[in-house]
GROMACS .gro file of C-alpha atoms in nm:
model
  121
    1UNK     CA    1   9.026  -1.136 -12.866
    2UNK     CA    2   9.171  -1.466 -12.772
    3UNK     CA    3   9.046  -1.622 -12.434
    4UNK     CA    4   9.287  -1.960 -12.265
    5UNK     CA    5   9.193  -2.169 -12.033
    6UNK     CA    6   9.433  -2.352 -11.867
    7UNK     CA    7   9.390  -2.685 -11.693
    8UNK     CA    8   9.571  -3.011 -11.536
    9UNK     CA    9   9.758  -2.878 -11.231
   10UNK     CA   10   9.687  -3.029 -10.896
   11UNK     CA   11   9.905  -3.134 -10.597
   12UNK     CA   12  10.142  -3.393 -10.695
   13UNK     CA   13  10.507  -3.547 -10.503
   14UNK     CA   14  10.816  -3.452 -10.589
   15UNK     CA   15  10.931  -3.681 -10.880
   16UNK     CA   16  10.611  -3.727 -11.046
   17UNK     CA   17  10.503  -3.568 -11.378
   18UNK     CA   18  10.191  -3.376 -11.470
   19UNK     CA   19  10.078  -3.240 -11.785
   20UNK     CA   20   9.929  -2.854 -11.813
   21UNK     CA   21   9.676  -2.805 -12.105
   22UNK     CA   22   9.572  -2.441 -12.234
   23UNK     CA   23   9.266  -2.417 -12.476
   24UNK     CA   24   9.236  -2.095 -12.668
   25UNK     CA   25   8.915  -1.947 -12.874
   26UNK     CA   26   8.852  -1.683 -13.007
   27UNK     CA   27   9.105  -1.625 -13.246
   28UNK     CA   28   9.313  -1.803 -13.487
   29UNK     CA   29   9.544  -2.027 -13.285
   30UNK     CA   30   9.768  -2.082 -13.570
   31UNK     CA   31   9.896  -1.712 -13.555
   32UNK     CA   32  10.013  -1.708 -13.223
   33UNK     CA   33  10.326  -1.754 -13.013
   34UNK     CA   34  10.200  -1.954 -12.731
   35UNK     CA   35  10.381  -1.966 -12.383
   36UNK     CA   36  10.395  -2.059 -12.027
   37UNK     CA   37  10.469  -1.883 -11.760
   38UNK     CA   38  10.476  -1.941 -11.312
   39UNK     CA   39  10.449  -1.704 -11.057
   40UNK     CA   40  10.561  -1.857 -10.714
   41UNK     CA   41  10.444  -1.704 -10.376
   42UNK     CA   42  10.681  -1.377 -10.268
   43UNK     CA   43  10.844  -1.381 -10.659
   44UNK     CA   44  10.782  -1.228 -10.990
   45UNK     CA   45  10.653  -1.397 -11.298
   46UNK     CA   46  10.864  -1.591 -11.504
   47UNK     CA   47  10.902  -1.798 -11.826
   48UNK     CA   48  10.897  -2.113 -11.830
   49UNK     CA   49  10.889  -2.215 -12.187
   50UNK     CA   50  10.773  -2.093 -12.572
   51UNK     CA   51  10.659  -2.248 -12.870
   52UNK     CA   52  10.635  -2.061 -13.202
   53UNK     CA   53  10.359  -2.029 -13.457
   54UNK     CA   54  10.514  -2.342 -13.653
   55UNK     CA   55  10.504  -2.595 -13.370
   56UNK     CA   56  10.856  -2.662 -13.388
   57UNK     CA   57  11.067  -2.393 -13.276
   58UNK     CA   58  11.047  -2.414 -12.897
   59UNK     CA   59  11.270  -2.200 -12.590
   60UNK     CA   60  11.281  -2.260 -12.237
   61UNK     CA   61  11.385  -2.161 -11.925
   62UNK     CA   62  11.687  -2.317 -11.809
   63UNK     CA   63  11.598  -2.446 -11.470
   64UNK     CA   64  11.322  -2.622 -11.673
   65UNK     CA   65  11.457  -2.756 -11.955
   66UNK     CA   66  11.568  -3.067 -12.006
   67UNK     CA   67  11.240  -3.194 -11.741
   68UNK     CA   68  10.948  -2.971 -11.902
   69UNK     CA   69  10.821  -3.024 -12.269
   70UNK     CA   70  10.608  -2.744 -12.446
   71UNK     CA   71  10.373  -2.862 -12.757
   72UNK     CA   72  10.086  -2.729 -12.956
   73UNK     CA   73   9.831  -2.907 -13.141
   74UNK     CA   74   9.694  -2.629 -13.382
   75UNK     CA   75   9.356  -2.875 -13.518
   76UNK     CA   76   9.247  -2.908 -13.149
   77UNK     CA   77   9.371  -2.522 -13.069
   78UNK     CA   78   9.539  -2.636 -12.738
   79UNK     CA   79   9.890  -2.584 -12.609
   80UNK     CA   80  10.086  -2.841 -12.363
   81UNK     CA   81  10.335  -2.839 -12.134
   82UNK     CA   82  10.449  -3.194 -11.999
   83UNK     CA   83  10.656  -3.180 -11.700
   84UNK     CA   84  10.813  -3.460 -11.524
   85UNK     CA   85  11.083  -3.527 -11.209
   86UNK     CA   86  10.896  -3.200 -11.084
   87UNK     CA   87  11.104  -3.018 -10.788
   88UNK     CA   88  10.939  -2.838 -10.522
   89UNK     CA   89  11.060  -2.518 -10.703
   90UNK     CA   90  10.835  -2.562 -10.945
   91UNK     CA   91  10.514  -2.497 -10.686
   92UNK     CA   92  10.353  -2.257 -10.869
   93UNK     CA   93  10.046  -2.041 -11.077
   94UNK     CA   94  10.106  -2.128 -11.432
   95UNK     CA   95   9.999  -1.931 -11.681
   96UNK     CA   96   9.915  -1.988 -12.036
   97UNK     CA   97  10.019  -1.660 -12.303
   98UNK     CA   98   9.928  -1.566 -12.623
   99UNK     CA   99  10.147  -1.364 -12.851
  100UNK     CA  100  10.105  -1.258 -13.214
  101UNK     CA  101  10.472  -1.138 -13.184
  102UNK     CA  102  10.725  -1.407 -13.278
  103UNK     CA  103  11.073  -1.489 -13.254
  104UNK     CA  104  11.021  -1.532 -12.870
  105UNK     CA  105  10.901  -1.221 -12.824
  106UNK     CA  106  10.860  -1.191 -12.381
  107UNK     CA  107  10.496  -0.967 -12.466
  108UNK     CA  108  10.203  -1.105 -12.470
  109UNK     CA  109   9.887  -0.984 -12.528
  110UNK     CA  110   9.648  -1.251 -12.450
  111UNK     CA  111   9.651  -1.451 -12.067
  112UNK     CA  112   9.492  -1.723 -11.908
  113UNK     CA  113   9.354  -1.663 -11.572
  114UNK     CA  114   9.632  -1.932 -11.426
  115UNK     CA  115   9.643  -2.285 -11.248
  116UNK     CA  116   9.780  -2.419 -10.964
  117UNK     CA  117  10.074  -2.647 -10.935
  118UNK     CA  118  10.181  -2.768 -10.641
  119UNK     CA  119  10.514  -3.039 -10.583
  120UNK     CA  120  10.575  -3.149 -10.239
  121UNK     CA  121  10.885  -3.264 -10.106
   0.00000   0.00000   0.00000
């Protein structure tokens, strides 16, 4: 059973960056997918980005890429995602996902219990 904790949102202007940070325990981080994910008021949940179980392979949604970075440290069991020139589209819960599926697999078995990120115009 892998528990993630997510932290690092806040309330920030439009333009600036932030950096989200999701610690896992409780299983071995190595073997997972890890990814992120945002629900916005009124709309489903969606990706935002993947990395794979080798730290290199990464995916991402297209309205984020290009501005949001995903990384993984697997010594210090923690997955990032950097985001800068934040819109106010990207107000949002974000949610850190665990996966032992690969190959950017969209089911995941493990969730954090979200953050909030909020971009004002």
């Amino acid at each position: 059973q892998v528990q993630l904790i997510e932290s690092g949102g806040g309330l920030v202007q439009a333009g600036d960056s932030l950096t989200l940070a999701c610690a896992a325990s409780g299983g071995t981080f190595s073997r997972y997918q890890m990814g992120w994910f945002r629900q916005a008021p009124g709309k489903e949940r969606e990706f935002v980005a993947a990395v794979l179980q080798n730290a290199i392979s990464r995916q991402y949604a297209p309205s984020v890429k290009g501005r949001f970075t995903i990384a993984r440290n697997n010594p210090k069991i923690t997955v990032y995602l950097e985001m800068i020139n934040l819109k106010p589209e990207d107000t949002a819960v974000y949610f850190c996902a665990a996966s032992l599926r690969s190959s950017f697999s969209l089911e995941y078995e493990y969730w954090g219990q979200g953050i909030q990120v909020t971009v004002s115009s």
